Rosetta silent file (secondary structure, phi, psi, omega in degrees, C-alpha in Angstrom):
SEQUENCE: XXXXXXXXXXXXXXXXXXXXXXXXXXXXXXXXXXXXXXXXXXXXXXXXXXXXXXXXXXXXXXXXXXXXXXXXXXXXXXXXXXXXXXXXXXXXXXXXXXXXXXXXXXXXXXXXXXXXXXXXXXXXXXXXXXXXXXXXXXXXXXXXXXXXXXXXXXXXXXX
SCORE:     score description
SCORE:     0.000 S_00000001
   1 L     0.000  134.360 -155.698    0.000    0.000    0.000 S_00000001
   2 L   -90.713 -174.415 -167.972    1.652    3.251   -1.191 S_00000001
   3 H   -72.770  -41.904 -164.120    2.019    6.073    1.693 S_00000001
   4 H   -79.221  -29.033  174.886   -0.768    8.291    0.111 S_00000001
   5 H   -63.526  -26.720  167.885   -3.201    5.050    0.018 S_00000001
   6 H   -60.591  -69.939  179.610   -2.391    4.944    4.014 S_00000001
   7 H   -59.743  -20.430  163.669   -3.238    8.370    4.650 S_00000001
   8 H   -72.706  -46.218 -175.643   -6.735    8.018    3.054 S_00000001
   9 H   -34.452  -71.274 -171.344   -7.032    4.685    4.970 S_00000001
  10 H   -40.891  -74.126  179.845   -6.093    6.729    8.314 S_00000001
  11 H   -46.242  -30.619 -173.325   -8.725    9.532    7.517 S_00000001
  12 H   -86.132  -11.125  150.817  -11.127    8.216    6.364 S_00000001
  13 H   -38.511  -42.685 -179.813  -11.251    6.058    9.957 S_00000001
  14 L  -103.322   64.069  112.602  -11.518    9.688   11.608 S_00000001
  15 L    10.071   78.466 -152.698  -14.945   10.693   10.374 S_00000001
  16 L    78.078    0.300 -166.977  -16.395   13.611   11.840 S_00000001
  17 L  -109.299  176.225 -179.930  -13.675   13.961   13.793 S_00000001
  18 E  -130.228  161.131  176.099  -11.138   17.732   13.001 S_00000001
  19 E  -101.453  127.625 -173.926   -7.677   18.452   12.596 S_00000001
  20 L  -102.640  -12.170  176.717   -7.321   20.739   15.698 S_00000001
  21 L  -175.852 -155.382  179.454   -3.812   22.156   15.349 S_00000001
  22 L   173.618  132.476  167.821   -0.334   20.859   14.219 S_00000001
  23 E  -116.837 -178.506 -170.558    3.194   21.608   15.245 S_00000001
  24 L    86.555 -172.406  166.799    6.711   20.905   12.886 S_00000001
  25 L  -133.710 -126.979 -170.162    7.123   21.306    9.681 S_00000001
  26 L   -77.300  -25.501 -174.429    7.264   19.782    5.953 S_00000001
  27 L   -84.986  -22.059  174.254    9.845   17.454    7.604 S_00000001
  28 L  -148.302   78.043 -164.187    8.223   16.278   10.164 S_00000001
  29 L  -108.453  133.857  179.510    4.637   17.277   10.723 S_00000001
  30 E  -109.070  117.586  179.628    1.994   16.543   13.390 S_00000001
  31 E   -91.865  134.793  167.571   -1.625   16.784   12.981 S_00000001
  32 E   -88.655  109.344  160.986   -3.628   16.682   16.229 S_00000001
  33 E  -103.821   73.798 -171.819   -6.937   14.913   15.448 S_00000001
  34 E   -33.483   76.602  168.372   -9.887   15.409   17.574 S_00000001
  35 L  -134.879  101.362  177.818  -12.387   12.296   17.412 S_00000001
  36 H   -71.802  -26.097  175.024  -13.386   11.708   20.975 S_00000001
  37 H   -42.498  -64.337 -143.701  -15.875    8.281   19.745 S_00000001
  38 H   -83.904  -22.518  171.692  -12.815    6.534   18.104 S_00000001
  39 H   -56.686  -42.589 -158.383  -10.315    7.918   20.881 S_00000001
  40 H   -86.895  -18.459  178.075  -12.277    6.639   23.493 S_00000001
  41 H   -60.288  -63.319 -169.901  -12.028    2.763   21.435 S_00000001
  42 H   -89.072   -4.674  168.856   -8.243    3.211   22.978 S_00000001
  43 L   178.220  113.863  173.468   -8.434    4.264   26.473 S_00000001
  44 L   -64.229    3.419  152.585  -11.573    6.030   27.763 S_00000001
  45 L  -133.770   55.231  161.934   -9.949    9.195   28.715 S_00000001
  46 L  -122.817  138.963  163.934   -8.648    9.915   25.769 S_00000001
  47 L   -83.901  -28.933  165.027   -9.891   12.346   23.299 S_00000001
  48 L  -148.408 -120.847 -172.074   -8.070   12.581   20.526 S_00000001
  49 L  -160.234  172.439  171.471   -4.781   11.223   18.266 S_00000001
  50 E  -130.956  166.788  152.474   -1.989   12.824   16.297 S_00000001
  51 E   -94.162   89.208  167.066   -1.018   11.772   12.615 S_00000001
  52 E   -51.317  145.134  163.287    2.549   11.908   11.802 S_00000001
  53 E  -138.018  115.373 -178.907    3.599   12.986    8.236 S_00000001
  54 E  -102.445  177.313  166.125    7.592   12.847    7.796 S_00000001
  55 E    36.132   53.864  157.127    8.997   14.232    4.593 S_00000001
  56 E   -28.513  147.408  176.405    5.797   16.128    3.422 S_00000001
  57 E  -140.707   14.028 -158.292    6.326   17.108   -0.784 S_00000001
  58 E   158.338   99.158  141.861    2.440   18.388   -0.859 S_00000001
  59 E  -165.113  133.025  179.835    0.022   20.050    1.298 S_00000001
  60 E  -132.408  162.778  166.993   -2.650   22.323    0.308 S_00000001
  61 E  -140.128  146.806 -148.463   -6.016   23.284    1.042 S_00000001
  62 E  -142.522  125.092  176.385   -8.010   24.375   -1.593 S_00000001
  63 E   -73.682  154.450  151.853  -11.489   25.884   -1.000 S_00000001
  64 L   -70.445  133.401  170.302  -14.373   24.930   -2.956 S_00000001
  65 L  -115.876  141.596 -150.972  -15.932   27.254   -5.372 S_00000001
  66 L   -82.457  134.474 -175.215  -19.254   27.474   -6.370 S_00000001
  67 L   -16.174  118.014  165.702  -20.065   26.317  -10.235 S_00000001
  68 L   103.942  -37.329  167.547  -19.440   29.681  -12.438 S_00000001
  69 L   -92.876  172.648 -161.988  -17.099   31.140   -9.922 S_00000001
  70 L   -60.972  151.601 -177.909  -13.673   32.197   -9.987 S_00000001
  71 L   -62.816  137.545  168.291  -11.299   28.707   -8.547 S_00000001
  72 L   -94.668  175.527  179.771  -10.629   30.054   -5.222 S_00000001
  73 L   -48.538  133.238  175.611   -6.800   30.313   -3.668 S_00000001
  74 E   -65.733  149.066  170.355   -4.576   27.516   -2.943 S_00000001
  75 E  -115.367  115.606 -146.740   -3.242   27.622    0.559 S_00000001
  76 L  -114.149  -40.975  155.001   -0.125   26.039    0.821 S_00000001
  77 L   -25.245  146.774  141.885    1.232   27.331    4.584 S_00000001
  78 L   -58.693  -40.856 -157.381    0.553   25.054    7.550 S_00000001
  79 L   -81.886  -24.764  167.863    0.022   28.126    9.558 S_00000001
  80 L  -111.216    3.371  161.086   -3.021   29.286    7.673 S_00000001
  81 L   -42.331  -82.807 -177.152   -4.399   25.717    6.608 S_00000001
  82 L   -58.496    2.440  152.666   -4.653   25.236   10.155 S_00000001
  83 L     6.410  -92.226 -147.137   -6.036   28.607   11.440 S_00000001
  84 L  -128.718  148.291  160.606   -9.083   27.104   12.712 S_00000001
  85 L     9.919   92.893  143.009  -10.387   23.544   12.596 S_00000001
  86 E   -66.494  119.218 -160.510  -10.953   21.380    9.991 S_00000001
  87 E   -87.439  116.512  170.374  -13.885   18.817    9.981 S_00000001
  88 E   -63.761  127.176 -178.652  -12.836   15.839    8.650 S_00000001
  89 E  -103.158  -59.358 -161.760  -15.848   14.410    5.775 S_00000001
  90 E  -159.028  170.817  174.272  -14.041   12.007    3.743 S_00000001
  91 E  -129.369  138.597  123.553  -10.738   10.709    1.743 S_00000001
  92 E  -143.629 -176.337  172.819   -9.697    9.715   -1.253 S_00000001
  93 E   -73.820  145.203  168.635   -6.953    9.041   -3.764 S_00000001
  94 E  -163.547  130.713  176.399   -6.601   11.171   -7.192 S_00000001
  95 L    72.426    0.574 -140.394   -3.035   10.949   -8.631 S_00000001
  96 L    51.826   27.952  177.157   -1.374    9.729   -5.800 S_00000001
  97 E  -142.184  132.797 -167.353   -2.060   12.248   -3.422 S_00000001
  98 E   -68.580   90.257 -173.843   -4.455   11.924   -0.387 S_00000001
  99 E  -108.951  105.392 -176.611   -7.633   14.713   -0.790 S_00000001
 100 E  -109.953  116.186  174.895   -9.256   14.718    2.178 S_00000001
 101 E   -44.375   60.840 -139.309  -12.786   16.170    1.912 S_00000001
 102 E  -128.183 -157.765 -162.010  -13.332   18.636    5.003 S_00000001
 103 E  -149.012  124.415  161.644  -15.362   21.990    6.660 S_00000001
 104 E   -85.854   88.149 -169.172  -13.201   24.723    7.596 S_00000001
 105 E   -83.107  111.127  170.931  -15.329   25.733   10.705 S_00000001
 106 L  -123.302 -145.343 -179.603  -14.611   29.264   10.745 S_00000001
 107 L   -40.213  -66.871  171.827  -17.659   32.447   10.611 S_00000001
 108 L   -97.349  149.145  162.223  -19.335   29.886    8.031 S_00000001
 109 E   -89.565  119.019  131.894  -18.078   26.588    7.207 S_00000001
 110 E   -12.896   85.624 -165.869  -16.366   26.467    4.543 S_00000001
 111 E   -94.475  132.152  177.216  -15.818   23.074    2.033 S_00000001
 112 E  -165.451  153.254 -161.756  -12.456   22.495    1.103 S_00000001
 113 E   -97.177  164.949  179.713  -10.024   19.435   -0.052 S_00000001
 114 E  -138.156   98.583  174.585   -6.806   19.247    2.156 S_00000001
 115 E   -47.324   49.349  179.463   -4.076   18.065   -0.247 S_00000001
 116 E   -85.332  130.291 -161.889   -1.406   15.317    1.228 S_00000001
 117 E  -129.666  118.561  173.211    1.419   14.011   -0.321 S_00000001
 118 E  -164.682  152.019 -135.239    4.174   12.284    2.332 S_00000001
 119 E  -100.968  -34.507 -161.145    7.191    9.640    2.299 S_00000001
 120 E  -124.730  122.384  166.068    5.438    8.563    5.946 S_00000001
 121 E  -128.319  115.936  170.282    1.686    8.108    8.166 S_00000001
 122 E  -134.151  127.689  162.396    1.845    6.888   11.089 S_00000001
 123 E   -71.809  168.522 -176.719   -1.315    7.392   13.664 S_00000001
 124 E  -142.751  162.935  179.233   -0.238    7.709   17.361 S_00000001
 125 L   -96.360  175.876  169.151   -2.616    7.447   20.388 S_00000001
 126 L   -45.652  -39.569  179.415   -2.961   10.772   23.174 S_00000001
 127 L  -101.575    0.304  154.411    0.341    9.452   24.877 S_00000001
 128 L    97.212   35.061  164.483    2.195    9.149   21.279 S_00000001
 129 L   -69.993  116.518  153.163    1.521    5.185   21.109 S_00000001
 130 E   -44.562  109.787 -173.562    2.192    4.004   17.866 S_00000001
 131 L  -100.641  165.411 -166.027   -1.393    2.613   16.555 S_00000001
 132 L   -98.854  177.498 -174.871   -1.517    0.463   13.556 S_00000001
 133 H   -90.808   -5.432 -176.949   -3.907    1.378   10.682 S_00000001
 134 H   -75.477  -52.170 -175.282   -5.954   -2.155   11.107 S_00000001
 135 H   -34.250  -69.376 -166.803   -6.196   -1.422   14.881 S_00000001
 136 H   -58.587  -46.212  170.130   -7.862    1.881   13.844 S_00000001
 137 H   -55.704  -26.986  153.274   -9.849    1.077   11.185 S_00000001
 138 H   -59.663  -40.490 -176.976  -11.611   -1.967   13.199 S_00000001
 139 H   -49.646  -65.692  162.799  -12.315    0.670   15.998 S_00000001
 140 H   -25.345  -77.823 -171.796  -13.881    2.813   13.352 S_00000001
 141 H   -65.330   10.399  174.071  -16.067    0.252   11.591 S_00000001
 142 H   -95.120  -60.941  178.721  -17.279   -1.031   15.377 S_00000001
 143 H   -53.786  -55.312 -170.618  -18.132    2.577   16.157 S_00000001
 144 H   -67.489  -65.959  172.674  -20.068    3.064   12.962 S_00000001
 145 H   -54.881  -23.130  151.302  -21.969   -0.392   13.178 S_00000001
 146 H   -70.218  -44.994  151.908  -22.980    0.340   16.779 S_00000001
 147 H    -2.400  -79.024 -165.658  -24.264    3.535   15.254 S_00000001
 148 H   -54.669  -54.610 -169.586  -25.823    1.666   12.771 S_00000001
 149 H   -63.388  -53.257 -173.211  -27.681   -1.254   15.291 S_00000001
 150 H   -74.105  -24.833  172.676  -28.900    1.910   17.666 S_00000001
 151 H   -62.974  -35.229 -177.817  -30.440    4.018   15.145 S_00000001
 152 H   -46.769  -72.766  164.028  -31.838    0.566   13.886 S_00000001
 153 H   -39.302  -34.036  169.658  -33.463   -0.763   17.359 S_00000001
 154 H   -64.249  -77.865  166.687  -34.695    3.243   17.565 S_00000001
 155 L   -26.653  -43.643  173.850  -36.225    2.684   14.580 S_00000001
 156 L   -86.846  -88.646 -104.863  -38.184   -0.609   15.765 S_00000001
 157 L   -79.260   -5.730 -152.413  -38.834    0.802   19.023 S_00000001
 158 L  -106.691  -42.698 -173.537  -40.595    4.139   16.943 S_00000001
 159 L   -63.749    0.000    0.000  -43.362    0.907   15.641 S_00000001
């Protein structure tokens, strides 16, 4: 699996959950990733995770613009990607590089792709555990099917 197929793997696992800050840089950069559900899968008092990226080549975040208007600016900086929150929606691949679907919650939210391209992904737990991407992705698809079963039972229970 190539590095950028990892980093969709990894995101798309945190679902609803935001990138809440980041320290480093291109060489070594750490996203702080808020998802208290899947956090709580690894230790209940933890809230969130960080994402390593070593030897970044590519990250942008590039708002959406609405059909007929001008493309709006790429944002290429860490320091104003990360302003304020990003809501994680979704991942995928295009090209080899990881375009992760998100909400820039700022006045309005915002829709915008968040562009990653990196030699490295590794998730980490709150105390900087290395977590594997299986680990996480079972947590995820447990959280989501427990979702799934209570909205279901909710659902009988409404008959």
């Amino acid at each position: 699996m190539s590095e950028s197929n990892k980093i969709v793997e990894i995101f798309s696992c945190f679902h609803e959950g935001t990138v809440a800050g980041f320290s480093g840089d291109y060489k070594l950069l750490s996203l702080r990733i808020d998802c208290n559900y899947l956090a709580k899968k690894v230790n209940r008092s933890y809230n969130h995770f960080f994402v390593e990226l070593s030897d970044v080549s590519q990250i942008e975040l590039i708002p959406w613009s609405a059909p007929g208007e001008k493309p709006a600016q790429k944002i290429g900086d860490p320091d104003k990607i990360f302003v304020s929150e990003l809501e994680i929606v979704s991942a995928e691949i295009a090209d080899g590089i990881a375009i992760i679907a998100c909400l820039q919650l700022v006045k309005e939210s915002v829709a915008a792709n968040l562009l990653i391209k990196a030699a490295l992904a590794r998730v980490l737990d709150q105390q900087k555990n290395e977590i594997s991407i299986r680990d996480l992705q079972k947590w995820s698809r447990g959280y989501w099917e427990e979702m799934e079963d209570d909205e279901y039972n909710k659902r009988d229970s409404d008959f």
